[in-house]
Amino acid sequence: MQKLPGKTVERLSEYRRTLINCLSEGKSFIYSHELAHMHHKTAVQVRRDIMLMGFSGLQRKGYDVKEMIDAISEILDSPEGQNVAIIGIGHLGTAILHYFKGKRAKLNIQALFDTDPQKIDRIIDGIPCYHPEKLDDIVHKYRINIGILTVPPEKAKELKDQLIQAGIRGILNFTTVPLKVPDHVYLEEYDMITSIEKVAYFSGK
Amino acid sequence: MQKLPGKTVERLSEYRRTLINCLSEGKSFIYSHELAHMHHKTAVQVRRDIMLMGFSGLQRKGYDVKEMIDAISEILDSPEGQNVAIIGIGHLGTAILHYFKGKRAKLNIQALFDTDPQKIDRIIDGIPCYHPEKLDDIVHKYRINIGILTVPPEKAKELKDQLIQAGIRGILNFTTVPLKVPDHVYLEEYDMITSIEKVAYFSGK
DNA sequence: TGATGATTGTGTAAAAATTAACAATATACC
DNA sequence: GGTATATTGTTAATTTTTACACAATCATCA
């Protein structure tokens, strides 16, 4: 299937989380306007997103929560699963590890990398941590295709290059340095400072 | 001045960081296409952003780096500065604290909040940490107007309400729960899981 | 000093994203 | 069983964002 717009993908991911909560609360049907309200979106947008992914609801009853979770998972999760590495196990890397662990069956954090001797060759929260010099080996061995970069800015470029060299397909860059990647690698960047500055700007007079 | 588009504000924040690096490397002028290239943007977009904020460069010489930093700061930084609190000093809260500390003269992290007895009434990285029951007092005392929420999802709503009750103007929500806020409060939400799922989606076949 | 060429600034066009509008339809109620 | 009504699905309109195109301008160098 044709790739969906990035914005729609983001929203589907968000909807899914909410839907999982709904299900656990025993709610089995949901209206577009309910879901919209929970996400500061409009009902039309929710319906359009759902339409774009090829799912449908029942008129006057809304959407079957369980079916919709499955439909979103069908889109977002690759069937064979994907393996993830976190590069840089400082506070941010650790936060991501905790947030994520066990939440998504199809996204497995397989390896951590850090230069801290206290961490190298230890198991951290169930996941082994290695020295970055082993990056190439481990990426191949565990078929890792996604790297999450949470290293200090001065190391970002070097490790990005190593990840690409090792054949990674996607990078999520949390460092403050914008990175360049070749076309066959998907790059997503997020910058906390920017978010904070944006809040500061819009919450000021 | 009229508020700029959110996207432009984000880019200005990013440009500023790059420009500060340029300056520290002794680069005193920069072309729109150079800045664009560093940020995966087009030169036109950079020029338009600069135009929107009312700054100008010199034809054939580009933009004066120092002047442009000042121009962006004029836009993004409120002159009297803004005071920030981080609510939840787990790994993520700590990461933000470290990332941010001392980086922006006009955004002062004034207080931390956490329920961990090990942290309450201690100074963490130079900033005092309090029990959330003191939130209202401290927000007023230090004139805090921005709150960064990095608490477990089940506590998000309650602490959001307390922040708003205390008169906060902007919230940056890093929890996985979408929040509702009244119109006079600016809300920015970021969800790591969504970013990772987006990378997984677009880096898959 | 005059021609050249690179770069900015910006009106206009294009593309992308969002919203409005409304037909189709299934449910609930009488 | 018939009617009213709430909700979906989708086309069309609108708005927002980005890119194109090019005139204006100023350093540079012959």
Short mmCIF file of C-alpha atoms in Angstrom, two decimals, chain B residues 35 37 70 102 116 184 203:
data_model
loop_
_atom_site.label_atom_id
_atom_site.label_comp_id
_atom_site.label_asym_id
_atom_site.label_seq_id
_atom_site.Cartn_x
_atom_site.Cartn_y
_atom_site.Cartn_z
CA LEU B 35 21.66 27.59 6.76
CA HIS B 37 21.43 22.89 3.98
CA ASP B 70 20.02 38.99 18.28
CA GLY B 102 22.43 27.59 31.52
CA ASP B 116 10.39 10.89 45.74
CA HIS B 184 -5.64 31.05 27.91
CA SER B 203 11.82 3.05 7.40
#
